[in-house]
Amino acid sequence: MSRAVVIGAGPAGLMAAEMLGRAGLEVTLCDAKPSVGRKFLMAGKSGLNLTKDEPPTPFMEVYAEARAPLTPIIAAFDASAVQDWARGLGQDVFTGSTGRVFPTSMKASPLLRAWLARLAGLGVQIRTRWHWQGWQGDALAFQTPEGAGTVQADVTVLALGGASWPRLGATGTWAEILHARSVDLAAFTPANAGVAVDWSDHMVRHFGAPIKGGAWSAGPFQSRGEASLSAGGLEGGGIYAVSRGLREGHDLSLDLLPDLSVPEITTRLAKPRGKASLSNHLRKVLNLTPAQIALIQEMARPLPEGLRATARVLKALPIRHAGLRPMAEAISTAGGVRFGALDDNLMLRDLPGVFVAGEMLDWEAPTGGYLINACLATGRWAGQQAAAWVKH
Ligand SMILES: Cc1cc2nc3c(=O)[nH]c(=O)nc-3n(C[C@H](O)[C@H](O)[C@H](O)COP(=O)(O)OP(=O)(O)OC[C@H]3O[C@@H](n4cnc5c(N)ncnc54)[C@H](O)[C@@H]3O)c2cc1C
Protein backbone atom coordinates (compact mmCIF):
# COMPACT_ATOMS: atom_id res chain seq x y z
CA MET A 1 0.00 0.00 0.00
CA SER A 2 1.33 3.48 -0.87
CA ARG A 3 2.10 5.82 1.96
CA ALA A 4 0.86 9.40 1.94
CA VAL A 5 2.09 11.99 4.41
CA VAL A 6 0.08 15.15 4.98
CA ILE A 7 1.87 17.86 6.96
CA GLY A 8 -0.25 20.49 8.67
CA ALA A 9 -3.57 19.57 10.29
CA GLY A 10 -5.68 22.65 9.69
CA PRO A 11 -8.81 22.48 7.52
CA ALA A 12 -6.74 22.05 4.33
CA GLY A 13 -4.59 19.21 5.67
CA LEU A 14 -7.51 17.45 7.35
CA MET A 15 -9.40 17.52 4.05
CA ALA A 16 -6.40 16.27 2.08
CA ALA A 17 -5.96 13.42 4.58
CA GLU A 18 -9.64 12.51 4.22
CA MET A 19 -9.32 12.32 0.42
CA LEU A 20 -6.16 10.21 0.59
CA GLY A 21 -7.75 7.91 3.16
CA ARG A 22 -10.84 7.48 0.99
CA ALA A 23 -8.57 6.58 -1.93
CA GLY A 24 -7.25 3.67 0.14
CA LEU A 25 -3.78 4.99 0.93
CA GLU A 26 -1.98 4.56 4.23
CA VAL A 27 -2.14 8.14 5.53
CA THR A 28 -0.08 9.84 8.23
CA LEU A 29 -1.18 13.38 9.17
CA CYS A 30 1.49 15.28 11.11
CA ASP A 31 1.33 18.59 12.94
CA ALA A 32 3.88 20.54 14.95
CA LYS A 33 1.39 21.50 17.67
CA PRO A 34 0.23 19.24 20.52
CA SER A 35 -3.28 19.08 18.97
CA VAL A 36 -4.78 19.56 15.53
CA GLY A 37 -6.89 22.34 13.98
CA ARG A 38 -6.00 25.06 16.45
CA LYS A 39 -6.69 27.99 14.13
CA PHE A 40 -9.89 26.32 12.94
CA LEU A 41 -11.03 26.07 16.57
CA MET A 42 -10.08 29.71 17.16
CA ALA A 43 -12.09 30.69 14.09
CA GLY A 44 -15.04 28.99 15.76
CA LYS A 45 -14.78 31.19 18.84
CA SER A 46 -16.27 34.15 16.99
CA GLY A 47 -18.73 32.04 14.97
CA LEU A 48 -17.31 29.60 12.42
CA ASN A 49 -18.11 31.14 9.05
CA LEU A 50 -17.70 28.14 6.74
CA THR A 51 -18.63 29.68 3.41
CA LYS A 52 -20.82 32.31 1.75
CA ASP A 53 -24.07 31.30 0.11
CA GLU A 54 -23.92 33.30 -3.11
CA PRO A 55 -23.65 32.60 -6.86
CA PRO A 56 -20.23 31.74 -8.33
CA THR A 57 -19.69 35.14 -9.94
CA PRO A 58 -19.58 37.38 -6.90
CA PHE A 59 -18.11 34.48 -4.93
CA MET A 60 -15.05 33.96 -7.13
CA GLU A 61 -14.39 37.68 -7.65
CA VAL A 62 -13.12 38.05 -4.11
CA TYR A 63 -10.07 35.92 -4.90
CA ALA A 64 -8.86 38.67 -7.28
CA GLU A 65 -5.58 37.63 -8.96
CA ALA A 66 -5.96 34.00 -7.81
CA ARG A 67 -9.44 33.72 -9.28
CA ALA A 68 -8.34 31.84 -12.42
CA PRO A 69 -6.37 29.01 -10.76
CA LEU A 70 -8.91 28.68 -7.93
CA THR A 71 -12.02 28.59 -10.14
CA PRO A 72 -12.00 24.88 -11.07
CA ILE A 73 -10.90 23.92 -7.57
CA ILE A 74 -13.68 25.84 -5.80
CA ALA A 75 -16.24 24.90 -8.46
CA ALA A 76 -15.55 21.29 -7.44
CA PHE A 77 -16.20 22.11 -3.76
CA ASP A 78 -18.38 25.18 -3.72
CA ALA A 79 -20.54 26.83 -1.08
CA SER A 80 -23.31 24.26 -1.39
CA ALA A 81 -20.81 21.36 -1.27
CA VAL A 82 -19.31 22.83 1.91
CA GLN A 83 -22.77 22.92 3.50
CA ASP A 84 -23.47 19.31 2.49
CA TRP A 85 -20.09 18.28 3.86
CA ALA A 86 -20.81 19.93 7.22
CA ARG A 87 -24.24 18.27 7.36
CA GLY A 88 -22.57 14.97 6.52
CA LEU A 89 -20.55 15.43 9.69
CA GLY A 90 -23.76 15.88 11.65
CA GLN A 91 -23.51 19.68 11.81
CA ASP A 92 -26.60 21.59 10.79
CA VAL A 93 -25.82 24.89 9.12
CA PHE A 94 -27.73 28.13 8.71
CA THR A 95 -27.31 31.14 6.44
CA GLY A 96 -27.24 34.56 8.08
CA SER A 97 -28.78 37.69 6.54
CA THR A 98 -25.57 38.56 4.68
CA GLY A 99 -25.29 35.07 3.14
CA ARG A 100 -22.63 33.89 5.56
CA VAL A 101 -23.00 30.22 6.47
CA PHE A 102 -22.36 28.94 9.99
CA PRO A 103 -22.86 25.66 11.83
CA THR A 104 -25.93 25.98 14.05
CA SER A 105 -23.66 25.48 17.06
CA MET A 106 -21.53 28.41 15.70
CA LYS A 107 -18.48 26.51 16.97
CA ALA A 108 -15.78 24.45 15.25
CA SER A 109 -15.27 21.89 18.02
CA PRO A 110 -18.27 19.56 17.32
CA LEU A 111 -17.45 19.57 13.62
CA LEU A 112 -13.76 18.87 14.26
CA ARG A 113 -14.62 16.02 16.64
CA ALA A 114 -16.87 14.37 14.05
CA TRP A 115 -14.25 14.93 11.34
CA LEU A 116 -11.49 13.32 13.41
CA ALA A 117 -13.75 10.32 14.06
CA ARG A 118 -14.27 10.01 10.31
CA LEU A 119 -10.52 10.17 9.70
CA ALA A 120 -9.91 7.53 12.36
CA GLY A 121 -12.45 5.33 10.56
CA LEU A 122 -10.41 5.75 7.38
CA GLY A 123 -7.29 4.64 9.23
CA VAL A 124 -5.58 8.05 9.14
CA GLN A 125 -2.76 8.10 11.71
CA ILE A 126 -2.31 11.44 13.43
CA ARG A 127 1.08 12.47 14.79
CA THR A 128 1.18 15.63 16.87
CA ARG A 129 4.30 17.50 18.03
CA TRP A 130 5.89 16.41 14.78
CA HIS A 131 7.66 19.47 13.46
CA TRP A 132 8.59 19.18 9.80
CA GLN A 133 12.17 20.28 9.10
CA GLY A 134 12.41 19.70 5.33
CA TRP A 135 13.91 16.79 3.44
CA GLN A 136 16.85 14.53 4.15
CA GLY A 137 17.58 12.99 0.81
CA ASP A 138 14.16 11.79 -0.36
CA ALA A 139 12.76 11.38 3.15
CA LEU A 140 10.71 13.89 5.13
CA ALA A 141 12.60 15.02 8.23
CA PHE A 142 10.77 15.73 11.51
CA GLN A 143 11.65 16.83 14.99
CA THR A 144 9.44 14.75 17.29
CA PRO A 145 9.19 14.28 21.07
CA GLU A 146 11.27 11.13 20.54
CA GLY A 147 13.97 13.10 18.72
CA ALA A 148 14.81 13.69 15.08
CA GLY A 149 13.51 11.18 12.56
CA THR A 150 12.66 10.67 8.93
CA VAL A 151 9.65 9.27 7.10
CA GLN A 152 9.62 7.94 3.58
CA ALA A 153 6.48 9.03 1.73
CA ASP A 154 5.27 7.97 -1.70
CA VAL A 155 3.35 11.21 -1.92
CA THR A 156 3.23 14.31 0.29
CA VAL A 157 0.69 17.08 0.82
CA LEU A 158 1.94 20.25 2.51
CA ALA A 159 -0.83 22.23 4.23
CA LEU A 160 1.22 24.36 6.61
CA GLY A 161 -0.94 27.49 6.69
CA GLY A 162 0.05 31.15 6.31
CA ALA A 163 1.96 33.28 8.80
CA SER A 164 -0.60 34.86 11.13
CA TRP A 165 -1.47 33.86 14.70
CA PRO A 166 1.82 31.89 14.91
CA ARG A 167 0.99 30.60 18.38
CA LEU A 168 -1.70 28.47 16.78
CA GLY A 169 0.87 26.83 14.50
CA ALA A 170 0.97 28.87 11.30
CA THR A 171 4.48 30.26 11.73
CA GLY A 172 5.36 30.48 8.04
CA THR A 173 8.81 29.00 8.73
CA TRP A 174 8.15 26.49 5.94
CA ALA A 175 8.93 29.31 3.50
CA GLU A 176 12.67 28.93 4.22
CA ILE A 177 12.51 25.21 3.43
CA LEU A 178 10.74 25.73 0.13
CA HIS A 179 12.86 28.75 -0.77
CA ALA A 180 15.96 26.57 -0.36
CA ARG A 181 14.35 24.22 -2.90
CA SER A 182 13.90 27.18 -5.32
CA VAL A 183 10.11 27.17 -5.05
CA ASP A 184 8.74 30.52 -6.23
CA LEU A 185 7.23 32.28 -3.19
CA ALA A 186 5.50 35.62 -2.71
CA ALA A 187 6.45 37.38 0.55
CA PHE A 188 3.86 37.13 3.34
CA THR A 189 1.85 40.24 4.13
CA PRO A 190 -1.09 40.73 6.51
CA ALA A 191 -4.56 40.25 5.03
CA ASN A 192 -7.79 40.95 6.92
CA ALA A 193 -5.80 43.00 9.38
CA GLY A 194 -6.80 45.70 11.85
CA VAL A 195 -5.41 49.22 11.58
CA ALA A 196 -3.08 50.76 14.15
CA VAL A 197 -4.08 54.18 15.53
CA ASP A 198 -2.18 56.32 18.05
CA TRP A 199 -5.22 57.51 19.98
CA SER A 200 -5.28 60.52 22.25
CA ASP A 201 -6.31 59.95 25.87
CA HIS A 202 -9.85 61.15 25.05
CA MET A 203 -10.51 57.90 23.25
CA VAL A 204 -9.66 55.50 26.07
CA ARG A 205 -13.19 55.41 27.50
CA HIS A 206 -14.55 54.37 24.10
CA PHE A 207 -12.30 51.31 23.70
CA GLY A 208 -14.49 48.32 22.99
CA ALA A 209 -17.28 50.41 21.46
CA PRO A 210 -18.42 49.45 17.98
CA ILE A 211 -18.63 51.83 15.04
CA LYS A 212 -21.71 50.56 13.21
CA GLY A 213 -23.59 51.48 10.09
CA GLY A 214 -20.71 53.32 8.42
CA ALA A 215 -19.01 52.72 5.09
CA TRP A 216 -15.23 52.32 5.17
CA SER A 217 -13.16 52.89 2.09
CA ALA A 218 -9.52 52.61 1.09
CA GLY A 219 -8.88 53.08 -2.62
CA PRO A 220 -11.00 50.60 -4.58
CA PHE A 221 -12.01 48.65 -1.43
CA GLN A 222 -15.28 49.47 0.32
CA SER A 223 -17.15 47.90 3.18
CA ARG A 224 -20.30 48.48 5.22
CA GLY A 225 -19.08 46.24 8.02
CA GLU A 226 -18.60 47.03 11.67
CA ALA A 227 -15.33 47.91 13.44
CA SER A 228 -14.52 48.43 17.10
CA LEU A 229 -12.29 50.94 18.77
CA SER A 230 -9.49 49.23 20.65
CA ALA A 231 -6.31 50.28 22.42
CA GLY A 232 -4.37 49.21 19.34
CA GLY A 233 -6.59 50.92 16.78
CA LEU A 234 -9.60 49.67 14.83
CA GLU A 235 -10.53 46.01 14.48
CA GLY A 236 -13.35 44.08 12.87
CA GLY A 237 -14.86 42.93 9.61
CA GLY A 238 -15.46 46.45 8.27
CA ILE A 239 -11.76 47.29 8.50
CA TYR A 240 -10.52 43.85 7.45
CA ALA A 241 -12.42 44.15 4.19
CA VAL A 242 -10.55 47.32 3.22
CA SER A 243 -7.17 46.40 4.73
CA ARG A 244 -5.80 45.42 1.34
CA GLY A 245 -6.35 49.02 0.20
CA LEU A 246 -4.36 50.28 3.20
CA ARG A 247 -1.61 47.77 2.51
CA GLU A 248 -1.43 49.15 -1.02
CA GLY A 249 -1.02 52.71 0.26
CA HIS A 250 -4.54 54.16 -0.06
CA ASP A 251 -5.97 56.48 2.58
CA LEU A 252 -8.68 55.23 4.93
CA SER A 253 -11.91 57.14 5.23
CA LEU A 254 -15.26 56.58 6.88
CA ASP A 255 -18.68 57.69 5.69
CA LEU A 256 -20.55 57.77 8.99
CA LEU A 257 -23.92 58.27 7.32
CA PRO A 258 -23.87 56.33 4.05
CA ASP A 259 -27.65 56.46 3.69
CA LEU A 260 -27.85 60.27 3.87
CA SER A 261 -26.62 62.77 1.29
CA VAL A 262 -24.63 65.92 2.11
CA PRO A 263 -27.75 68.14 1.58
CA GLU A 264 -29.84 65.86 3.83
CA ILE A 265 -27.21 65.98 6.56
CA THR A 266 -26.89 69.76 6.16
CA THR A 267 -30.66 70.15 6.60
CA ARG A 268 -30.57 68.12 9.78
CA LEU A 269 -27.57 70.05 11.12
CA ALA A 270 -29.49 73.28 10.48
CA LYS A 271 -32.16 72.34 13.05
CA PRO A 272 -32.13 74.74 16.02
CA ARG A 273 -29.27 73.84 18.32
CA GLY A 274 -30.11 76.09 21.26
CA LYS A 275 -27.49 75.78 23.96
CA ALA A 276 -26.64 72.16 23.11
CA SER A 277 -22.99 71.30 22.65
CA LEU A 278 -21.93 70.22 19.18
CA SER A 279 -21.71 66.62 20.45
CA ASN A 280 -25.26 66.69 21.76
CA HIS A 281 -26.50 68.29 18.58
CA LEU A 282 -24.84 65.59 16.43
CA ARG A 283 -26.33 62.92 18.66
CA LYS A 284 -29.84 64.41 18.51
CA VAL A 285 -30.13 65.30 14.83
CA LEU A 286 -28.06 62.50 13.31
CA ASN A 287 -28.35 59.70 15.87
CA LEU A 288 -24.59 59.45 16.17
CA THR A 289 -23.28 57.46 19.13
CA PRO A 290 -20.78 58.82 21.69
CA ALA A 291 -18.06 56.62 20.13
CA GLN A 292 -18.80 57.94 16.64
CA ILE A 293 -18.76 61.52 17.90
CA ALA A 294 -15.48 60.91 19.74
CA LEU A 295 -14.00 59.49 16.53
CA ILE A 296 -15.11 62.57 14.60
CA GLN A 297 -13.52 64.86 17.19
CA GLU A 298 -10.37 62.75 17.28
CA MET A 299 -9.88 62.81 13.54
CA ALA A 300 -11.33 66.15 12.43
CA ARG A 301 -11.16 68.65 15.29
CA PRO A 302 -11.56 71.56 14.81
CA LEU A 303 -14.55 70.85 12.60
CA PRO A 304 -14.76 73.25 9.65
CA GLU A 305 -16.96 76.36 9.73
CA GLY A 306 -20.32 75.91 8.07
CA LEU A 307 -22.91 73.15 8.13
CA ARG A 308 -22.27 71.92 4.62
CA ALA A 309 -18.53 71.59 5.28
CA THR A 310 -19.30 69.68 8.49
CA ALA A 311 -21.66 67.39 6.58
CA ARG A 312 -18.88 66.69 4.08
CA VAL A 313 -16.54 65.68 6.91
CA LEU A 314 -19.15 63.23 8.22
CA LYS A 315 -19.44 61.72 4.74
CA ALA A 316 -15.67 61.25 4.37
CA LEU A 317 -13.97 61.31 7.74
CA PRO A 318 -10.24 60.82 7.13
CA ILE A 319 -8.89 58.19 9.53
CA ARG A 320 -5.30 58.99 10.47
CA HIS A 321 -3.51 55.77 11.26
CA ALA A 322 -0.13 54.18 11.75
CA GLY A 323 -0.47 51.37 9.22
CA LEU A 324 -1.81 47.86 9.58
CA ARG A 325 -1.59 45.96 12.84
CA PRO A 326 1.22 43.36 12.87
CA MET A 327 0.93 40.24 10.72
CA ALA A 328 0.82 38.01 13.82
CA GLU A 329 -2.60 39.55 14.64
CA ALA A 330 -4.07 39.37 11.14
CA ILE A 331 -6.89 36.93 10.40
CA SER A 332 -4.97 35.63 7.38
CA THR A 333 -1.97 36.34 5.20
CA ALA A 334 -1.40 37.03 1.54
CA GLY A 335 1.68 35.55 -0.10
CA GLY A 336 3.04 32.03 -0.13
CA VAL A 337 3.60 29.49 -2.90
CA ARG A 338 2.89 31.15 -6.25
CA PHE A 339 0.52 29.31 -8.55
CA GLY A 340 3.20 29.44 -11.25
CA ALA A 341 5.27 27.03 -9.14
CA LEU A 342 2.43 24.47 -9.29
CA ASP A 343 0.76 22.45 -11.98
CA ASP A 344 -3.03 22.31 -12.30
CA ASN A 345 -3.10 19.49 -9.74
CA LEU A 346 -1.44 21.71 -7.08
CA MET A 347 1.75 19.68 -7.36
CA LEU A 348 5.06 21.55 -7.16
CA ARG A 349 6.54 21.48 -10.66
CA ASP A 350 10.07 21.07 -9.34
CA LEU A 351 9.24 18.58 -6.60
CA PRO A 352 7.16 15.80 -8.16
CA GLY A 353 4.97 14.04 -5.63
CA VAL A 354 4.72 17.12 -3.35
CA PHE A 355 1.33 18.85 -3.37
CA VAL A 356 0.37 22.11 -1.63
CA ALA A 357 -2.98 23.28 -0.20
CA GLY A 358 -4.67 25.91 1.95
CA GLU A 359 -3.47 29.29 3.09
CA MET A 360 0.15 28.51 2.21
CA LEU A 361 -0.82 29.13 -1.42
CA ASP A 362 -0.54 32.69 -2.73
CA TRP A 363 -4.15 33.87 -2.60
CA GLU A 364 -6.12 36.11 -0.31
CA ALA A 365 -9.77 36.86 0.25
CA PRO A 366 -11.86 38.90 2.66
CA THR A 367 -13.45 37.25 5.67
CA GLY A 368 -16.96 35.97 5.07
CA GLY A 369 -16.34 32.22 4.69
CA TYR A 370 -14.16 32.58 1.59
CA LEU A 371 -11.01 31.60 3.51
CA ILE A 372 -12.19 28.29 4.91
CA ASN A 373 -14.04 27.38 1.70
CA ALA A 374 -10.82 27.84 -0.31
CA CYS A 375 -8.77 25.91 2.26
CA LEU A 376 -11.21 22.98 2.18
CA ALA A 377 -11.44 23.04 -1.61
CA THR A 378 -7.67 23.18 -2.20
CA GLY A 379 -7.12 20.49 0.46
CA ARG A 380 -9.66 18.29 -1.27
CA TRP A 381 -8.15 18.93 -4.71
CA ALA A 382 -4.56 18.33 -3.56
CA GLY A 383 -5.58 15.15 -1.71
CA GLN A 384 -7.48 13.74 -4.68
CA GLN A 385 -4.75 14.62 -7.17
CA ALA A 386 -2.05 13.26 -4.88
CA ALA A 387 -3.94 9.95 -4.67
CA ALA A 388 -4.31 9.83 -8.45
CA TRP A 389 -0.62 10.68 -8.96
CA VAL A 390 0.68 7.96 -6.64
CA LYS A 391 -1.50 5.33 -8.26
CA HIS A 392 -0.03 5.97 -11.71
C1 LIG B 1 -9.35 34.57 14.90
C2 LIG B 1 -9.59 33.96 13.55
C3 LIG B 1 -10.88 33.79 13.08
C4 LIG B 1 -11.10 33.26 11.81
N1 LIG B 1 -12.38 33.08 11.38
C5 LIG B 1 -12.62 32.56 10.15
C6 LIG B 1 -13.94 32.32 9.71
O1 LIG B 1 -14.91 32.47 10.46
N2 LIG B 1 -14.12 31.89 8.41
C7 LIG B 1 -13.06 31.67 7.56
O2 LIG B 1 -13.28 31.32 6.39
N3 LIG B 1 -11.79 31.81 8.00
C8 LIG B 1 -11.54 32.25 9.26
N4 LIG B 1 -10.26 32.39 9.70
C9 LIG B 1 -9.15 31.98 8.81
C10 LIG B 1 -8.99 30.44 8.78
O3 LIG B 1 -9.00 29.93 10.09
C11 LIG B 1 -7.66 30.07 8.07
O4 LIG B 1 -7.65 30.66 6.79
C12 LIG B 1 -7.51 28.56 7.96
O5 LIG B 1 -7.42 27.95 9.24
C13 LIG B 1 -6.26 28.18 7.18
O6 LIG B 1 -6.28 26.78 7.03
P1 LIG B 1 -4.97 25.97 6.65
O7 LIG B 1 -5.34 24.53 6.80
O8 LIG B 1 -4.44 26.43 5.35
O9 LIG B 1 -3.88 26.39 7.74
P2 LIG B 1 -3.94 26.38 9.34
O10 LIG B 1 -5.31 26.23 9.84
O11 LIG B 1 -3.13 27.53 9.77
O12 LIG B 1 -3.15 25.01 9.67
C14 LIG B 1 -1.79 24.86 9.39
C15 LIG B 1 -1.23 23.77 10.28
O13 LIG B 1 0.12 23.51 9.90
C16 LIG B 1 0.88 23.26 11.07
N5 LIG B 1 2.29 23.53 10.78
C17 LIG B 1 2.85 24.69 10.37
N6 LIG B 1 4.19 24.51 10.19
C18 LIG B 1 4.46 23.21 10.48
C19 LIG B 1 5.64 22.42 10.46
N7 LIG B 1 6.84 22.91 10.09
N8 LIG B 1 5.57 21.10 10.81
C20 LIG B 1 4.36 20.55 11.16
N9 LIG B 1 3.21 21.26 11.20
C21 LIG B 1 3.25 22.58 10.86
C22 LIG B 1 0.30 24.20 12.10
O14 LIG B 1 0.57 23.77 13.42
C23 LIG B 1 -1.19 24.18 11.76
O15 LIG B 1 -1.91 23.24 12.52
C24 LIG B 1 -10.00 32.89 10.98
C25 LIG B 1 -8.70 33.04 11.46
C26 LIG B 1 -8.48 33.57 12.74
C27 LIG B 1 -7.05 33.72 13.23
mmCIF file of C-alpha atoms in Angstrom, residues 210-212 283 286-294:
data_model
loop_
_atom_site.group_PDB
_atom_site.id
_atom_site.type_symbol
_atom_site.label_atom_id
_atom_site.label_comp_id
_atom_site.label_asym_id
_atom_site.label_seq_id
_atom_site.Cartn_x
_atom_site.Cartn_y
_atom_site.Cartn_z
ATOM 1 C CA PRO A 210 -18.424 49.447 17.977
ATOM 2 C CA ILE A 211 -18.635 51.830 15.035
ATOM 3 C CA LYS A 212 -21.711 50.556 13.215
ATOM 4 C CA ARG A 283 -26.326 62.916 18.660
ATOM 5 C CA LEU A 286 -28.063 62.498 13.311
ATOM 6 C CA ASN A 287 -28.348 59.705 15.874
ATOM 7 C CA LEU A 288 -24.587 59.452 16.172
ATOM 8 C CA THR A 289 -23.275 57.457 19.135
ATOM 9 C CA PRO A 290 -20.777 58.819 21.689
ATOM 10 C CA ALA A 291 -18.062 56.617 20.134
ATOM 11 C CA GLN A 292 -18.803 57.938 16.641
ATOM 12 C CA ILE A 293 -18.756 61.518 17.902
ATOM 13 C CA ALA A 294 -15.482 60.908 19.740
#
